[in-house]
Amino acid sequence: MNIIRTYYIVFLFLGIGLQQSYSQSYRFRTSGLSVLSKNEKGKWGEWSKLDLVNLSVILDTDKNRIVVYSQEIQLFNITDYIEREENDTDIVYSFICKDNDGVDCKLSIITRKKQDYRKQLYINYDNRIIVYNIFSL
């Protein structure tokens, strides 16, 4: 009887451990925000001055979404995962998404290898790009 209980407990812990290993949730904090927009002629302007911001960002691959907890919550539903890219300067994870309003956009988490592995979150729309400086929690 004790052996059965022991096996039951072991399988219970293994089941909980395996369940957690499949759950992929990545947490970040932001430290800065800048925006780049196209002008009325369709040309890219200048990056805005970097604003210091302290927000939570969660990438949840189980729920296929990225959430930026700003004053107005920005929810991005992931519709496609783009293969990881890497070169001499960057490691890039990109996602095709739909935002709160159903607008298509591309989000990229870029790690800058030659800048002490600094991370940035880019939110790319047709007419503007939002960039957050982020760090892992």
PDB file of C-alpha atoms in Angstrom:
ATOM      1  CA  MET A   1       0.000   0.000   0.000  1.00  0.00           C
ATOM      2  CA  ASN A   2       2.843   2.434   0.824  1.00  0.00           C
ATOM      3  CA  ILE A   3       4.498   1.697  -2.531  1.00  0.00           C
ATOM      4  CA  ILE A   4       1.301   2.643  -4.360  1.00  0.00           C
ATOM      5  CA  ARG A   5       1.087   5.913  -2.402  1.00  0.00           C
ATOM      6  CA  THR A   6       4.743   6.640  -3.149  1.00  0.00           C
ATOM      7  CA  TYR A   7       4.202   6.051  -6.884  1.00  0.00           C
ATOM      8  CA  TYR A   8       1.065   8.190  -6.788  1.00  0.00           C
ATOM      9  CA  ILE A   9       2.928  11.082  -5.146  1.00  0.00           C
ATOM     10  CA  VAL A  10       5.869  10.776  -7.548  1.00  0.00           C
ATOM     11  CA  PHE A  11       3.556  10.786 -10.601  1.00  0.00           C
ATOM     12  CA  LEU A  12       1.597  13.698  -9.169  1.00  0.00           C
ATOM     13  CA  PHE A  13       4.761  15.804  -8.835  1.00  0.00           C
ATOM     14  CA  LEU A  14       5.990  14.721 -12.273  1.00  0.00           C
ATOM     15  CA  GLY A  15       2.639  15.675 -13.777  1.00  0.00           C
ATOM     16  CA  ILE A  16       2.722  19.106 -12.154  1.00  0.00           C
ATOM     17  CA  GLY A  17       6.340  19.625 -13.229  1.00  0.00           C
ATOM     18  CA  LEU A  18       5.650  18.651 -16.842  1.00  0.00           C
ATOM     19  CA  GLN A  19       2.585  20.851 -16.965  1.00  0.00           C
ATOM     20  CA  GLN A  20       4.620  23.863 -15.843  1.00  0.00           C
ATOM     21  CA  SER A  21       7.397  23.157 -18.347  1.00  0.00           C
ATOM     22  CA  TYR A  22       4.926  23.452 -21.232  1.00  0.00           C
ATOM     23  CA  SER A  23       3.584  26.730 -19.907  1.00  0.00           C
ATOM     24  CA  GLN A  24       5.722  29.409 -21.505  1.00  0.00           C
ATOM     25  CA  SER A  25       5.202  32.851 -20.068  1.00  0.00           C
ATOM     26  CA  TYR A  26       7.956  35.463 -20.297  1.00  0.00           C
ATOM     27  CA  ARG A  27       7.833  38.577 -18.130  1.00  0.00           C
ATOM     28  CA  PHE A  28       9.543  41.867 -18.884  1.00  0.00           C
ATOM     29  CA  ARG A  29       9.632  45.434 -17.550  1.00  0.00           C
ATOM     30  CA  THR A  30      10.011  48.491 -19.710  1.00  0.00           C
ATOM     31  CA  SER A  31      12.428  51.301 -19.010  1.00  0.00           C
ATOM     32  CA  GLY A  32      11.926  53.560 -22.014  1.00  0.00           C
ATOM     33  CA  LEU A  33       9.547  54.325 -24.895  1.00  0.00           C
ATOM     34  CA  SER A  34      10.060  56.019 -28.247  1.00  0.00           C
ATOM     35  CA  VAL A  35       7.827  56.373 -31.321  1.00  0.00           C
ATOM     36  CA  LEU A  36       8.583  56.821 -35.016  1.00  0.00           C
ATOM     37  CA  SER A  37       5.792  57.923 -37.381  1.00  0.00           C
ATOM     38  CA  LYS A  38       5.338  58.529 -41.079  1.00  0.00           C
ATOM     39  CA  ASN A  39       4.528  62.069 -42.161  1.00  0.00           C
ATOM     40  CA  GLU A  40       1.750  63.088 -44.560  1.00  0.00           C
ATOM     41  CA  LYS A  41       4.071  62.332 -47.525  1.00  0.00           C
ATOM     42  CA  GLY A  42       4.616  58.759 -46.277  1.00  0.00           C
ATOM     43  CA  LYS A  43       8.242  59.360 -45.221  1.00  0.00           C
ATOM     44  CA  TRP A  44       9.551  58.269 -41.853  1.00  0.00           C
ATOM     45  CA  GLY A  45      10.150  61.180 -39.477  1.00  0.00           C
ATOM     46  CA  GLU A  46      12.406  61.282 -36.406  1.00  0.00           C
ATOM     47  CA  TRP A  47      12.253  59.098 -33.333  1.00  0.00           C
ATOM     48  CA  SER A  48      10.522  60.834 -30.432  1.00  0.00           C
ATOM     49  CA  LYS A  49      12.507  61.698 -27.335  1.00  0.00           C
ATOM     50  CA  LEU A  50      12.921  58.610 -25.125  1.00  0.00           C
ATOM     51  CA  ASP A  51      10.321  58.705 -22.346  1.00  0.00           C
ATOM     52  CA  LEU A  52      11.071  56.821 -19.160  1.00  0.00           C
ATOM     53  CA  VAL A  53       8.283  54.303 -18.537  1.00  0.00           C
ATOM     54  CA  ASN A  54       7.926  51.438 -16.078  1.00  0.00           C
ATOM     55  CA  LEU A  55       5.395  48.947 -17.461  1.00  0.00           C
ATOM     56  CA  SER A  56       4.887  45.193 -17.362  1.00  0.00           C
ATOM     57  CA  VAL A  57       5.024  43.180 -20.573  1.00  0.00           C
ATOM     58  CA  ILE A  58       4.038  39.516 -20.755  1.00  0.00           C
ATOM     59  CA  LEU A  59       4.608  37.150 -23.662  1.00  0.00           C
ATOM     60  CA  ASP A  60       2.311  34.156 -23.124  1.00  0.00           C
ATOM     61  CA  THR A  61       2.814  31.452 -25.753  1.00  0.00           C
ATOM     62  CA  ASP A  62       0.068  29.263 -24.230  1.00  0.00           C
ATOM     63  CA  LYS A  63      -2.522  31.971 -24.859  1.00  0.00           C
ATOM     64  CA  ASN A  64      -0.751  33.212 -28.025  1.00  0.00           C
ATOM     65  CA  ARG A  65      -0.634  36.798 -26.887  1.00  0.00           C
ATOM     66  CA  ILE A  66       1.583  39.650 -25.797  1.00  0.00           C
ATOM     67  CA  VAL A  67       0.238  42.156 -23.293  1.00  0.00           C
ATOM     68  CA  VAL A  68       1.710  45.586 -22.544  1.00  0.00           C
ATOM     69  CA  TYR A  69       0.226  46.873 -19.298  1.00  0.00           C
ATOM     70  CA  SER A  70       0.204  50.579 -20.131  1.00  0.00           C
ATOM     71  CA  GLN A  71      -2.530  53.001 -18.993  1.00  0.00           C
ATOM     72  CA  GLU A  72      -4.629  51.554 -21.828  1.00  0.00           C
ATOM     73  CA  ILE A  73      -3.801  47.835 -21.918  1.00  0.00           C
ATOM     74  CA  GLN A  74      -2.309  46.841 -25.265  1.00  0.00           C
ATOM     75  CA  LEU A  75      -3.298  43.272 -26.146  1.00  0.00           C
ATOM     76  CA  PHE A  76      -1.680  41.625 -29.170  1.00  0.00           C
ATOM     77  CA  ASN A  77      -3.052  38.257 -30.271  1.00  0.00           C
ATOM     78  CA  ILE A  78      -0.316  36.263 -31.999  1.00  0.00           C
ATOM     79  CA  THR A  79      -1.471  34.859 -35.348  1.00  0.00           C
ATOM     80  CA  ASP A  80       1.930  33.599 -36.526  1.00  0.00           C
ATOM     81  CA  TYR A  81       5.356  32.929 -35.039  1.00  0.00           C
ATOM     82  CA  ILE A  82       8.277  33.917 -37.255  1.00  0.00           C
ATOM     83  CA  GLU A  83      11.424  31.819 -37.138  1.00  0.00           C
ATOM     84  CA  ARG A  84      14.173  33.176 -34.885  1.00  0.00           C
ATOM     85  CA  GLU A  85      16.765  35.267 -36.709  1.00  0.00           C
ATOM     86  CA  GLU A  86      20.332  35.871 -35.593  1.00  0.00           C
ATOM     87  CA  ASN A  87      23.262  37.791 -37.010  1.00  0.00           C
ATOM     88  CA  ASP A  88      26.473  39.317 -35.647  1.00  0.00           C
ATOM     89  CA  THR A  89      24.640  42.098 -33.816  1.00  0.00           C
ATOM     90  CA  ASP A  90      21.093  40.908 -33.011  1.00  0.00           C
ATOM     91  CA  ILE A  91      18.886  38.013 -31.970  1.00  0.00           C
ATOM     92  CA  VAL A  92      15.303  38.580 -33.161  1.00  0.00           C
ATOM     93  CA  TYR A  93      12.070  36.833 -32.185  1.00  0.00           C
ATOM     94  CA  SER A  94       9.116  38.136 -34.226  1.00  0.00           C
ATOM     95  CA  PHE A  95       5.373  37.615 -34.129  1.00  0.00           C
ATOM     96  CA  ILE A  96       2.573  38.575 -36.504  1.00  0.00           C
ATOM     97  CA  CYS A  97      -0.273  39.934 -34.375  1.00  0.00           C
ATOM     98  CA  LYS A  98      -3.623  41.652 -34.262  1.00  0.00           C
ATOM     99  CA  ASP A  99      -3.998  44.431 -31.709  1.00  0.00           C
ATOM    100  CA  ASN A 100      -7.016  45.390 -29.543  1.00  0.00           C
ATOM    101  CA  ASP A 101      -8.708  46.939 -32.589  1.00  0.00           C
ATOM    102  CA  GLY A 102      -7.994  44.010 -34.928  1.00  0.00           C
ATOM    103  CA  VAL A 103      -5.235  45.909 -36.763  1.00  0.00           C
ATOM    104  CA  ASP A 104      -2.362  43.801 -38.123  1.00  0.00           C
ATOM    105  CA  CYS A 105       1.102  44.490 -36.740  1.00  0.00           C
ATOM    106  CA  LYS A 106       4.447  42.806 -36.225  1.00  0.00           C
ATOM    107  CA  LEU A 107       6.067  42.604 -32.799  1.00  0.00           C
ATOM    108  CA  SER A 108       9.751  41.825 -32.430  1.00  0.00           C
ATOM    109  CA  ILE A 109      11.838  41.222 -29.334  1.00  0.00           C
ATOM    110  CA  ILE A 110      15.383  42.128 -30.298  1.00  0.00           C
ATOM    111  CA  THR A 111      18.448  41.393 -28.211  1.00  0.00           C
ATOM    112  CA  ARG A 112      21.372  43.684 -29.089  1.00  0.00           C
ATOM    113  CA  LYS A 113      24.485  41.506 -28.736  1.00  0.00           C
ATOM    114  CA  LYS A 114      26.964  44.369 -28.991  1.00  0.00           C
ATOM    115  CA  GLN A 115      25.089  46.510 -26.465  1.00  0.00           C
ATOM    116  CA  ASP A 116      25.468  44.263 -23.407  1.00  0.00           C
ATOM    117  CA  TYR A 117      22.556  42.125 -24.648  1.00  0.00           C
ATOM    118  CA  ARG A 118      20.075  44.967 -24.227  1.00  0.00           C
ATOM    119  CA  LYS A 119      16.505  43.985 -25.189  1.00  0.00           C
ATOM    120  CA  GLN A 120      13.934  45.996 -27.092  1.00  0.00           C
ATOM    121  CA  LEU A 121      10.305  45.375 -28.028  1.00  0.00           C
ATOM    122  CA  TYR A 122       9.333  46.809 -31.421  1.00  0.00           C
ATOM    123  CA  ILE A 123       5.662  47.182 -32.352  1.00  0.00           C
ATOM    124  CA  ASN A 124       5.544  47.777 -36.119  1.00  0.00           C
ATOM    125  CA  TYR A 125       2.483  49.193 -37.873  1.00  0.00           C
ATOM    126  CA  ASP A 126       2.306  50.455 -41.448  1.00  0.00           C
ATOM    127  CA  ASN A 127       2.474  54.109 -40.352  1.00  0.00           C
ATOM    128  CA  ARG A 128       4.289  54.010 -36.997  1.00  0.00           C
ATOM    129  CA  ILE A 129       6.769  52.053 -34.903  1.00  0.00           C
ATOM    130  CA  ILE A 130       6.716  51.942 -31.125  1.00  0.00           C
ATOM    131  CA  VAL A 131       9.835  50.759 -29.316  1.00  0.00           C
ATOM    132  CA  TYR A 132      10.164  49.868 -25.658  1.00  0.00           C
ATOM    133  CA  ASN A 133      13.474  49.209 -23.960  1.00  0.00           C
ATOM    134  CA  ILE A 134      12.798  46.083 -21.902  1.00  0.00           C
ATOM    135  CA  PHE A 135      14.541  43.774 -19.482  1.00  0.00           C
ATOM    136  CA  SER A 136      13.665  40.248 -18.351  1.00  0.00           C
ATOM    137  CA  LEU A 137      12.304  39.578 -14.900  1.00  0.00           C
TER     138      LEU A 137
END
